[in-house]
Amino acid sequence: MHHSSAPAKVILSGEHSVVYGYPCLVAAVDLRSEASVEIIPEGIIDVISDKLGRQSFNLAATNTEEMSPIASVAASAIEMAGHRGGLRIKISSQIPMGSGLGSSASVLVSVASACSNALGLRMSSEEIAAIASKGEEKVHFRPSGVDVNIALRGGAILYRKGRLPDSVKYPEEIKLILGYSGIPRKTGDMVKGVADFAESHRDRFEICLRSLGDITTRMSQALAENDMIEVGSMMLLNHVVLCLLGVSSEPLDKLVSSTLSSSALGAKLTGAGGGGCIVAISTSGYEGEVEQKIKQAGGTPFVVGISKEGVRSWTDRQQ
Ligand code: PMV
């Protein structure tokens, strides 16, 4: 059996503007998904997921357009390998779905990597990114590629569409406090909402995007210099601009402002918005106080570190 796991992510700055070519500062966090893949003689892709249940696709009777994102990634790998049988794929994930933490990209990168190993393809990172991204296109509208790239590489990166990401230095002991609103949402719907806003408020949209670009650049410098006060200020500015773009919501604003009456240095929504999570940072050692405020405001807090490790693979002896 061939296994791969990949991390979840938190966008520190640049969600939405990244879709339009601006930089995005994103960190891998220590919540992971895992895919285990075995070769089977039947011509099917059999997907067993802890969160979505079981689904099988007959390779002869189904084209990739009709397959689920996970099965379509596996089908691409099967085609690349010229493999005649099928694959059984088991998936487990610690990442809440629809929460802005990149659960789909993490799973698709794990699946692409484990399929590559099971089929002896030895895919490069670029090839894994390419087939996982095709799956992401089925999950949401115009994916920028940021989620797939951070799941592959780990650490913290400054990502721009179509370019190789730059690694960003960060204090190793940094803790991020997440607050889950409990409200799932679809990234694609939020991205479409921003596209509509761009049509109806062109000037304001351009100003927001340029501001998000500047905030992202400043935040990554501050992170590399361990200037957490500046990182926090940039987070707050970032949240305000995302509000103007129309992607925040009352529960997210409530969670963000709840943290400000504690030792938080800053907070913002993270990911597509609408629902999902906020991310906050605090003075080291005061994370518990921020968690408490998030709970009081109706959110579910969890504290995560930045995960150095991107995709990881291993094989056990059953095969
Ligand atoms: O799916 P989420 O919530 O992690 O958001 C992804 C970030 C966006 O910029 C909104 C979309 C994208 O493809 O980059």
PDB file of N, CA and C and ligand atoms in Angstrom, residues 9 11 15-16 18-19 100 140 143-144 146-147 185 187 191 271-272, ligand 1:
ATOM      1  N   LYS A   9      -3.780  24.445   4.978  1.00  0.00           N
ATOM      2  CA  LYS A   9      -3.115  25.744   4.870  1.00  0.00           C
ATOM      3  C   LYS A   9      -3.966  26.853   5.508  1.00  0.00           C
ATOM      4  N   ILE A  11      -4.329  31.032   4.790  1.00  0.00           N
ATOM      5  CA  ILE A  11      -3.879  32.210   4.040  1.00  0.00           C
ATOM      6  C   ILE A  11      -3.745  33.365   5.022  1.00  0.00           C
ATOM      7  N   GLU A  15      -5.875  36.309  -0.100  1.00  0.00           N
ATOM      8  CA  GLU A  15      -6.971  35.543  -0.700  1.00  0.00           C
ATOM      9  C   GLU A  15      -7.757  36.469  -1.629  1.00  0.00           C
ATOM     10  N   HIS A  16      -8.353  35.928  -2.618  1.00  0.00           N
ATOM     11  CA  HIS A  16      -9.101  36.636  -3.677  1.00  0.00           C
ATOM     12  C   HIS A  16      -8.194  37.455  -4.594  1.00  0.00           C
ATOM     13  N   VAL A  18      -5.204  37.023  -5.102  1.00  0.00           N
ATOM     14  CA  VAL A  18      -4.310  36.063  -5.772  1.00  0.00           C
ATOM     15  C   VAL A  18      -4.932  35.550  -7.084  1.00  0.00           C
ATOM     16  N   VAL A  19      -6.253  35.487  -7.124  1.00  0.00           N
ATOM     17  CA  VAL A  19      -6.952  35.027  -8.336  1.00  0.00           C
ATOM     18  C   VAL A  19      -6.670  35.989  -9.493  1.00  0.00           C
ATOM     19  N   GLY A 100     -12.073  26.854   4.613  1.00  0.00           N
ATOM     20  CA  GLY A 100     -11.023  27.793   4.173  1.00  0.00           C
ATOM     21  C   GLY A 100      -9.631  27.312   4.503  1.00  0.00           C
ATOM     22  N   HIS A 140     -13.667  24.122  -7.316  1.00  0.00           N
ATOM     23  CA  HIS A 140     -14.135  25.512  -7.325  1.00  0.00           C
ATOM     24  C   HIS A 140     -13.717  26.299  -8.547  1.00  0.00           C
ATOM     25  N   PRO A 143      -9.536  28.291  -9.634  1.00  0.00           N
ATOM     26  CA  PRO A 143      -8.586  28.182  -8.517  1.00  0.00           C
ATOM     27  C   PRO A 143      -7.235  28.820  -8.880  1.00  0.00           C
ATOM     28  N   SER A 144      -6.676  29.566  -7.950  1.00  0.00           N
ATOM     29  CA  SER A 144      -5.421  30.265  -8.249  1.00  0.00           C
ATOM     30  C   SER A 144      -4.226  29.326  -8.225  1.00  0.00           C
ATOM     31  N   VAL A 146      -2.917  28.374  -5.284  1.00  0.00           N
ATOM     32  CA  VAL A 146      -2.182  28.598  -4.034  1.00  0.00           C
ATOM     33  C   VAL A 146      -2.318  27.402  -3.083  1.00  0.00           C
ATOM     34  N   ASP A 147      -3.515  26.823  -3.003  1.00  0.00           N
ATOM     35  CA  ASP A 147      -3.742  25.717  -2.055  1.00  0.00           C
ATOM     36  C   ASP A 147      -2.899  24.493  -2.422  1.00  0.00           C
ATOM     37  N   ARG A 185     -19.115  27.043   3.408  1.00  0.00           N
ATOM     38  CA  ARG A 185     -19.444  27.837   2.216  1.00  0.00           C
ATOM     39  C   ARG A 185     -18.655  27.297   1.052  1.00  0.00           C
ATOM     40  N   THR A 187     -16.130  27.914  -1.969  1.00  0.00           N
ATOM     41  CA  THR A 187     -15.134  28.877  -2.440  1.00  0.00           C
ATOM     42  C   THR A 187     -15.550  29.467  -3.783  1.00  0.00           C
ATOM     43  N   VAL A 191     -15.740  33.360  -4.937  1.00  0.00           N
ATOM     44  CA  VAL A 191     -14.885  33.902  -6.014  1.00  0.00           C
ATOM     45  C   VAL A 191     -15.767  34.552  -7.092  1.00  0.00           C
ATOM     46  N   GLY A 271      -9.111  32.555   3.822  1.00  0.00           N
ATOM     47  CA  GLY A 271      -9.731  31.768   2.753  1.00  0.00           C
ATOM     48  C   GLY A 271     -10.801  32.594   2.060  1.00  0.00           C
ATOM     49  N   ALA A 272     -11.748  31.904   1.472  1.00  0.00           N
ATOM     50  CA  ALA A 272     -12.713  32.583   0.608  1.00  0.00           C
ATOM     51  C   ALA A 272     -13.678  33.491   1.362  1.00  0.00           C
TER      52      ALA A 272
HETATM   53  O1  PMV B   1     -10.921  27.599  -0.604  1.00  0.00           O
HETATM   54  P1  PMV B   1     -10.372  28.578   0.363  1.00  0.00           P
HETATM   55  O2  PMV B   1     -11.374  29.093   1.300  1.00  0.00           O
HETATM   56  O3  PMV B   1      -9.134  28.115   0.999  1.00  0.00           O
HETATM   57  O4  PMV B   1      -9.976  29.918  -0.504  1.00  0.00           O
HETATM   58  C1  PMV B   1      -8.990  29.896  -1.466  1.00  0.00           C
HETATM   59  C2  PMV B   1      -8.492  31.280  -1.703  1.00  0.00           C
HETATM   60  C3  PMV B   1      -9.142  32.074  -2.831  1.00  0.00           C
HETATM   61  O5  PMV B   1      -8.204  33.115  -3.140  1.00  0.00           O
HETATM   62  C4  PMV B   1     -10.444  32.702  -2.360  1.00  0.00           C
HETATM   63  C5  PMV B   1      -9.422  31.247  -4.074  1.00  0.00           C
HETATM   64  C6  PMV B   1      -8.161  30.784  -4.813  1.00  0.00           C
HETATM   65  O6  PMV B   1      -8.308  29.906  -5.674  1.00  0.00           O
HETATM   66  O7  PMV B   1      -7.060  31.294  -4.566  1.00  0.00           O
END
